[in-house]
């Protein structure tokens, strides 16, 4: 799909069919994550592919996962993050955000619904997954076959600010 068409097609889906996602589709989404850029190409991330109903039920006690049949949990090791010499940016969070964006767009390309979930408590999800002490849970991405149509691609005219509000140009003088 042409890139801007794909970007405009992507929307948050919050109602999913129960049907499991094909392994080939899961692999495509994971491949999109694998090729994402990371600061210094450090690739300090881990992805849990959670389809286990018991684990999903435990997630649902702590986060709204909209009954999705699959939740990707993306984490990073906070002791191994790329450290800039001149700022203290959390590159673990930045890198995993890029990864999640790749995954969301890959899911959209496969006509799968997805929603990024940031509304969770770190400790709760860590406890469910029994992660190590230095592992930081960065993001959850709920994915599934959508139970509702993709949103109208013309919606951005109203739902997003115009470029005139968002952009300023610093161009060469004529
Ligand atoms: C970093 C981030 C965190 C988000 N967290 C949540 C969340 O916890 N729950 C939720 O329902 N949607 C969440 N969303 C989805 C946003 O609400 C949604 O992307 C935004 O309203 C724009 O709508 P659209 O995705 O349909 O274009 C999140 C999105 C981003 C980018």
PDB file of C-alpha atoms and ligand atoms in Angstrom:
ATOM      1  CA  UNK A   1       0.000   0.000   0.000  1.00  0.00           C
ATOM      2  CA  UNK A   2       1.262   3.477  -0.789  1.00  0.00           C
ATOM      3  CA  UNK A   3       2.708   4.937   2.418  1.00  0.00           C
ATOM      4  CA  UNK A   4       0.381   7.907   3.013  1.00  0.00           C
ATOM      5  CA  UNK A   5      -2.636   5.743   2.220  1.00  0.00           C
ATOM      6  CA  UNK A   6      -1.434   3.257   4.837  1.00  0.00           C
ATOM      7  CA  UNK A   7      -0.731   5.993   7.398  1.00  0.00           C
ATOM      8  CA  UNK A   8      -4.217   7.437   6.889  1.00  0.00           C
ATOM      9  CA  UNK A   9      -5.866   4.013   7.013  1.00  0.00           C
ATOM     10  CA  UNK A  10      -4.316   3.246  10.409  1.00  0.00           C
ATOM     11  CA  UNK A  11      -6.632   4.001  13.281  1.00  0.00           C
ATOM     12  CA  UNK A  12      -7.160   2.804  16.814  1.00  0.00           C
ATOM     13  CA  UNK A  13      -9.427  -0.235  16.885  1.00  0.00           C
ATOM     14  CA  UNK A  14     -11.100  -1.029  20.176  1.00  0.00           C
ATOM     15  CA  UNK A  15     -13.330  -3.953  19.238  1.00  0.00           C
ATOM     16  CA  UNK A  16     -11.922  -7.241  17.988  1.00  0.00           C
ATOM     17  CA  UNK A  17     -13.112 -10.598  16.769  1.00  0.00           C
ATOM     18  CA  UNK A  18     -12.099 -13.555  18.977  1.00  0.00           C
ATOM     19  CA  UNK A  19     -10.454 -15.312  16.036  1.00  0.00           C
ATOM     20  CA  UNK A  20      -6.703 -15.967  16.425  1.00  0.00           C
ATOM     21  CA  UNK A  21      -4.359 -14.182  14.070  1.00  0.00           C
ATOM     22  CA  UNK A  22      -2.460 -16.225  11.498  1.00  0.00           C
ATOM     23  CA  UNK A  23       1.144 -17.055  12.388  1.00  0.00           C
ATOM     24  CA  UNK A  24       2.251 -15.563   9.059  1.00  0.00           C
ATOM     25  CA  UNK A  25       0.633 -12.265  10.049  1.00  0.00           C
ATOM     26  CA  UNK A  26       2.270 -12.323  13.474  1.00  0.00           C
ATOM     27  CA  UNK A  27       5.620 -12.963  11.811  1.00  0.00           C
ATOM     28  CA  UNK A  28       5.129 -10.032   9.406  1.00  0.00           C
ATOM     29  CA  UNK A  29       4.402  -7.689  12.307  1.00  0.00           C
ATOM     30  CA  UNK A  30       7.470  -8.968  14.173  1.00  0.00           C
ATOM     31  CA  UNK A  31       9.616  -8.528  11.063  1.00  0.00           C
ATOM     32  CA  UNK A  32       8.470  -4.903  10.825  1.00  0.00           C
ATOM     33  CA  UNK A  33       9.642  -4.491  14.435  1.00  0.00           C
ATOM     34  CA  UNK A  34      12.976  -6.187  13.743  1.00  0.00           C
ATOM     35  CA  UNK A  35      13.944  -3.818  10.942  1.00  0.00           C
ATOM     36  CA  UNK A  36      12.999  -0.653  12.849  1.00  0.00           C
ATOM     37  CA  UNK A  37      15.822   1.760  13.592  1.00  0.00           C
ATOM     38  CA  UNK A  38      17.133   2.130  17.131  1.00  0.00           C
ATOM     39  CA  UNK A  39      19.524   4.685  18.579  1.00  0.00           C
ATOM     40  CA  UNK A  40      23.052   3.479  17.783  1.00  0.00           C
ATOM     41  CA  UNK A  41      21.421   0.328  16.322  1.00  0.00           C
ATOM     42  CA  UNK A  42      21.436  -0.998  19.883  1.00  0.00           C
ATOM     43  CA  UNK A  43      18.320  -3.190  19.435  1.00  0.00           C
ATOM     44  CA  UNK A  44      17.691  -3.270  23.139  1.00  0.00           C
ATOM     45  CA  UNK A  45      14.133  -4.551  23.122  1.00  0.00           C
ATOM     46  CA  UNK A  46      12.091  -7.657  23.669  1.00  0.00           C
ATOM     47  CA  UNK A  47       8.648  -8.494  22.357  1.00  0.00           C
ATOM     48  CA  UNK A  48       6.230 -10.827  24.111  1.00  0.00           C
ATOM     49  CA  UNK A  49       3.558 -12.249  21.813  1.00  0.00           C
ATOM     50  CA  UNK A  50       0.763 -12.930  24.276  1.00  0.00           C
ATOM     51  CA  UNK A  51      -2.148 -15.038  23.091  1.00  0.00           C
ATOM     52  CA  UNK A  52      -2.490 -17.195  26.202  1.00  0.00           C
ATOM     53  CA  UNK A  53      -6.058 -16.596  27.412  1.00  0.00           C
ATOM     54  CA  UNK A  54      -5.108 -16.835  31.057  1.00  0.00           C
ATOM     55  CA  UNK A  55      -2.380 -14.203  30.682  1.00  0.00           C
ATOM     56  CA  UNK A  56      -4.709 -11.952  28.658  1.00  0.00           C
ATOM     57  CA  UNK A  57      -7.302 -12.235  31.409  1.00  0.00           C
ATOM     58  CA  UNK A  58      -4.650 -11.189  33.917  1.00  0.00           C
ATOM     59  CA  UNK A  59      -3.676  -8.220  31.714  1.00  0.00           C
ATOM     60  CA  UNK A  60      -7.334  -7.230  31.548  1.00  0.00           C
ATOM     61  CA  UNK A  61      -7.387  -6.893  35.337  1.00  0.00           C
ATOM     62  CA  UNK A  62      -4.776  -4.147  35.060  1.00  0.00           C
ATOM     63  CA  UNK A  63      -5.246  -2.563  31.632  1.00  0.00           C
ATOM     64  CA  UNK A  64      -8.018  -2.063  29.078  1.00  0.00           C
ATOM     65  CA  UNK A  65      -7.063  -4.482  26.302  1.00  0.00           C
ATOM     66  CA  UNK A  66     -10.473  -4.451  24.592  1.00  0.00           C
ATOM     67  CA  UNK A  67     -10.773  -8.268  24.544  1.00  0.00           C
ATOM     68  CA  UNK A  68      -8.079  -8.458  21.895  1.00  0.00           C
ATOM     69  CA  UNK A  69      -6.983 -12.023  21.037  1.00  0.00           C
ATOM     70  CA  UNK A  70      -3.341 -10.949  20.995  1.00  0.00           C
ATOM     71  CA  UNK A  71      -1.303  -8.378  22.865  1.00  0.00           C
ATOM     72  CA  UNK A  72       2.270  -7.567  21.961  1.00  0.00           C
ATOM     73  CA  UNK A  73       4.213  -6.322  24.967  1.00  0.00           C
ATOM     74  CA  UNK A  74       7.374  -4.433  24.110  1.00  0.00           C
ATOM     75  CA  UNK A  75      10.006  -4.043  26.800  1.00  0.00           C
ATOM     76  CA  UNK A  76      13.605  -2.927  27.068  1.00  0.00           C
ATOM     77  CA  UNK A  77      16.425  -3.413  29.527  1.00  0.00           C
ATOM     78  CA  UNK A  78      16.891  -0.138  31.373  1.00  0.00           C
ATOM     79  CA  UNK A  79      20.461  -1.102  32.276  1.00  0.00           C
ATOM     80  CA  UNK A  80      21.424  -1.435  28.622  1.00  0.00           C
ATOM     81  CA  UNK A  81      19.939   1.671  27.043  1.00  0.00           C
ATOM     82  CA  UNK A  82      21.974   3.705  24.584  1.00  0.00           C
ATOM     83  CA  UNK A  83      23.352   6.669  26.515  1.00  0.00           C
ATOM     84  CA  UNK A  84      23.872   9.940  24.696  1.00  0.00           C
ATOM     85  CA  UNK A  85      26.981  11.888  25.653  1.00  0.00           C
ATOM     86  CA  UNK A  86      25.029  15.152  25.660  1.00  0.00           C
ATOM     87  CA  UNK A  87      21.514  14.473  26.975  1.00  0.00           C
ATOM     88  CA  UNK A  88      19.577  12.153  29.254  1.00  0.00           C
ATOM     89  CA  UNK A  89      16.829  11.125  26.826  1.00  0.00           C
ATOM     90  CA  UNK A  90      15.268   7.736  27.560  1.00  0.00           C
ATOM     91  CA  UNK A  91      16.327   6.061  24.333  1.00  0.00           C
ATOM     92  CA  UNK A  92      14.694   2.813  25.467  1.00  0.00           C
ATOM     93  CA  UNK A  93      11.307   4.504  25.361  1.00  0.00           C
ATOM     94  CA  UNK A  94      12.106   6.334  22.127  1.00  0.00           C
ATOM     95  CA  UNK A  95      13.356   3.168  20.378  1.00  0.00           C
ATOM     96  CA  UNK A  96      10.398   1.066  21.467  1.00  0.00           C
ATOM     97  CA  UNK A  97       7.989   3.783  20.307  1.00  0.00           C
ATOM     98  CA  UNK A  98       9.507   3.592  16.834  1.00  0.00           C
ATOM     99  CA  UNK A  99       9.178  -0.190  16.993  1.00  0.00           C
ATOM    100  CA  UNK A 100       5.543  -0.003  18.024  1.00  0.00           C
ATOM    101  CA  UNK A 101       4.804   2.413  15.196  1.00  0.00           C
ATOM    102  CA  UNK A 102       6.317  -0.022  12.681  1.00  0.00           C
ATOM    103  CA  UNK A 103       4.199  -2.808  14.180  1.00  0.00           C
ATOM    104  CA  UNK A 104       0.973  -0.789  14.059  1.00  0.00           C
ATOM    105  CA  UNK A 105       1.494   0.119  10.433  1.00  0.00           C
ATOM    106  CA  UNK A 106       2.359  -3.486   9.555  1.00  0.00           C
ATOM    107  CA  UNK A 107      -0.853  -4.621  11.279  1.00  0.00           C
ATOM    108  CA  UNK A 108      -2.841  -2.042   9.304  1.00  0.00           C
ATOM    109  CA  UNK A 109      -1.264  -3.222   6.070  1.00  0.00           C
ATOM    110  CA  UNK A 110      -2.541  -6.721   6.922  1.00  0.00           C
ATOM    111  CA  UNK A 111      -6.033  -5.256   7.557  1.00  0.00           C
ATOM    112  CA  UNK A 112      -5.680  -6.054  11.260  1.00  0.00           C
ATOM    113  CA  UNK A 113      -7.008  -3.686  13.890  1.00  0.00           C
ATOM    114  CA  UNK A 114      -4.661  -2.397  16.566  1.00  0.00           C
ATOM    115  CA  UNK A 115      -4.515  -0.021  19.482  1.00  0.00           C
ATOM    116  CA  UNK A 116      -1.495   1.256  21.367  1.00  0.00           C
ATOM    117  CA  UNK A 117      -2.007   0.914  25.127  1.00  0.00           C
ATOM    118  CA  UNK A 118      -0.127   3.080  27.527  1.00  0.00           C
ATOM    119  CA  UNK A 119      -2.737   2.912  30.269  1.00  0.00           C
ATOM    120  CA  UNK A 120      -1.195   0.264  32.491  1.00  0.00           C
ATOM    121  CA  UNK A 121       0.854   0.090  35.627  1.00  0.00           C
ATOM    122  CA  UNK A 122       4.400  -1.069  35.089  1.00  0.00           C
ATOM    123  CA  UNK A 123       4.460  -3.277  38.191  1.00  0.00           C
ATOM    124  CA  UNK A 124       1.229  -5.094  37.307  1.00  0.00           C
ATOM    125  CA  UNK A 125       2.297  -6.138  33.820  1.00  0.00           C
ATOM    126  CA  UNK A 126       5.787  -7.033  35.057  1.00  0.00           C
ATOM    127  CA  UNK A 127       4.231  -9.299  37.685  1.00  0.00           C
ATOM    128  CA  UNK A 128       2.030 -11.061  35.120  1.00  0.00           C
ATOM    129  CA  UNK A 129       4.997 -11.691  32.804  1.00  0.00           C
ATOM    130  CA  UNK A 130       7.426 -12.375  35.659  1.00  0.00           C
ATOM    131  CA  UNK A 131      10.059 -10.117  34.114  1.00  0.00           C
ATOM    132  CA  UNK A 132      13.503  -9.404  35.472  1.00  0.00           C
ATOM    133  CA  UNK A 133      14.156  -6.329  37.665  1.00  0.00           C
ATOM    134  CA  UNK A 134      15.857  -4.265  34.937  1.00  0.00           C
ATOM    135  CA  UNK A 135      13.214  -4.998  32.300  1.00  0.00           C
ATOM    136  CA  UNK A 136      11.017  -1.980  31.640  1.00  0.00           C
ATOM    137  CA  UNK A 137       7.607  -2.593  30.067  1.00  0.00           C
ATOM    138  CA  UNK A 138       7.352   0.180  27.478  1.00  0.00           C
ATOM    139  CA  UNK A 139       4.155  -0.435  25.500  1.00  0.00           C
ATOM    140  CA  UNK A 140       1.286  -2.789  24.868  1.00  0.00           C
ATOM    141  CA  UNK A 141      -0.183  -3.204  21.396  1.00  0.00           C
ATOM    142  CA  UNK A 142      -3.532  -4.970  21.207  1.00  0.00           C
ATOM    143  CA  UNK A 143      -4.148  -6.550  17.806  1.00  0.00           C
ATOM    144  CA  UNK A 144      -6.894  -8.576  16.163  1.00  0.00           C
ATOM    145  CA  UNK A 145      -9.311  -8.807  13.281  1.00  0.00           C
ATOM    146  CA  UNK A 146     -11.479  -5.720  13.669  1.00  0.00           C
ATOM    147  CA  UNK A 147     -15.103  -6.028  14.716  1.00  0.00           C
ATOM    148  CA  UNK A 148     -15.769  -2.530  13.427  1.00  0.00           C
ATOM    149  CA  UNK A 149     -14.836  -0.940  10.099  1.00  0.00           C
ATOM    150  CA  UNK A 150     -11.623   1.038   9.814  1.00  0.00           C
ATOM    151  CA  UNK A 151     -12.319   4.723  10.431  1.00  0.00           C
ATOM    152  CA  UNK A 152     -13.007   7.045   7.493  1.00  0.00           C
ATOM    153  CA  UNK A 153      -9.687   8.114   6.049  1.00  0.00           C
ATOM    154  CA  UNK A 154     -10.953  11.660   5.550  1.00  0.00           C
ATOM    155  CA  UNK A 155     -11.357  12.082   9.338  1.00  0.00           C
ATOM    156  CA  UNK A 156      -7.925  13.650   9.715  1.00  0.00           C
ATOM    157  CA  UNK A 157      -9.278  16.856   8.188  1.00  0.00           C
ATOM    158  CA  UNK A 158     -11.184  17.356  11.458  1.00  0.00           C
ATOM    159  CA  UNK A 159      -9.354  15.159  13.942  1.00  0.00           C
ATOM    160  CA  UNK A 160      -5.881  16.521  13.351  1.00  0.00           C
ATOM    161  CA  UNK A 161      -4.497  20.026  13.524  1.00  0.00           C
ATOM    162  CA  UNK A 162      -3.662  21.594  10.174  1.00  0.00           C
ATOM    163  CA  UNK A 163      -0.028  21.740   9.088  1.00  0.00           C
ATOM    164  CA  UNK A 164      -0.190  25.526   9.404  1.00  0.00           C
ATOM    165  CA  UNK A 165      -0.471  25.075  13.190  1.00  0.00           C
ATOM    166  CA  UNK A 166       2.149  22.378  13.432  1.00  0.00           C
ATOM    167  CA  UNK A 167       4.962  23.431  11.153  1.00  0.00           C
ATOM    168  CA  UNK A 168       7.245  26.387  10.731  1.00  0.00           C
ATOM    169  CA  UNK A 169       9.683  26.728   7.883  1.00  0.00           C
ATOM    170  CA  UNK A 170      13.163  28.145   8.183  1.00  0.00           C
ATOM    171  CA  UNK A 171      14.147  28.411   4.562  1.00  0.00           C
ATOM    172  CA  UNK A 172      16.993  29.925   2.667  1.00  0.00           C
ATOM    173  CA  UNK A 173      16.427  33.547   1.699  1.00  0.00           C
ATOM    174  CA  UNK A 174      15.383  34.009  -1.951  1.00  0.00           C
TER     175      UNK A 174
HETATM  176  C1  LIG B   1       1.626   6.662  23.076  1.00  0.00           C
HETATM  177  C2  LIG B   1       0.162   6.299  22.902  1.00  0.00           C
HETATM  178  C3  LIG B   1      -0.524   5.758  23.971  1.00  0.00           C
HETATM  179  C4  LIG B   1      -1.876   5.410  23.837  1.00  0.00           C
HETATM  180  N1  LIG B   1      -2.516   4.796  24.878  1.00  0.00           N
HETATM  181  C5  LIG B   1      -3.799   4.418  24.726  1.00  0.00           C
HETATM  182  C6  LIG B   1      -4.463   3.687  25.747  1.00  0.00           C
HETATM  183  O1  LIG B   1      -3.915   3.395  26.813  1.00  0.00           O
HETATM  184  N2  LIG B   1      -5.734   3.294  25.541  1.00  0.00           N
HETATM  185  C7  LIG B   1      -6.395   3.569  24.355  1.00  0.00           C
HETATM  186  O2  LIG B   1      -7.558   3.178  24.213  1.00  0.00           O
HETATM  187  N3  LIG B   1      -5.798   4.230  23.355  1.00  0.00           N
HETATM  188  C8  LIG B   1      -4.511   4.667  23.499  1.00  0.00           C
HETATM  189  N4  LIG B   1      -3.865   5.300  22.473  1.00  0.00           N
HETATM  190  C9  LIG B   1      -4.593   5.592  21.219  1.00  0.00           C
HETATM  191  C10 LIG B   1      -4.851   7.100  21.056  1.00  0.00           C
HETATM  192  O3  LIG B   1      -5.878   7.511  21.913  1.00  0.00           O
HETATM  193  C11 LIG B   1      -5.192   7.359  19.578  1.00  0.00           C
HETATM  194  O4  LIG B   1      -4.081   7.002  18.777  1.00  0.00           O
HETATM  195  C12 LIG B   1      -5.545   8.811  19.295  1.00  0.00           C
HETATM  196  O5  LIG B   1      -6.725   9.181  19.959  1.00  0.00           O
HETATM  197  C13 LIG B   1      -5.746   9.056  17.788  1.00  0.00           C
HETATM  198  O6  LIG B   1      -6.720   8.193  17.258  1.00  0.00           O
HETATM  199  P1  LIG B   1      -6.386   7.173  16.080  1.00  0.00           P
HETATM  200  O7  LIG B   1      -5.323   6.223  16.586  1.00  0.00           O
HETATM  201  O8  LIG B   1      -7.658   6.455  15.783  1.00  0.00           O
HETATM  202  O9  LIG B   1      -5.873   7.956  14.921  1.00  0.00           O
HETATM  203  C14 LIG B   1      -2.533   5.649  22.591  1.00  0.00           C
HETATM  204  C15 LIG B   1      -1.819   6.190  21.517  1.00  0.00           C
HETATM  205  C16 LIG B   1      -0.489   6.506  21.658  1.00  0.00           C
HETATM  206  C17 LIG B   1       0.268   7.047  20.459  1.00  0.00           C
END
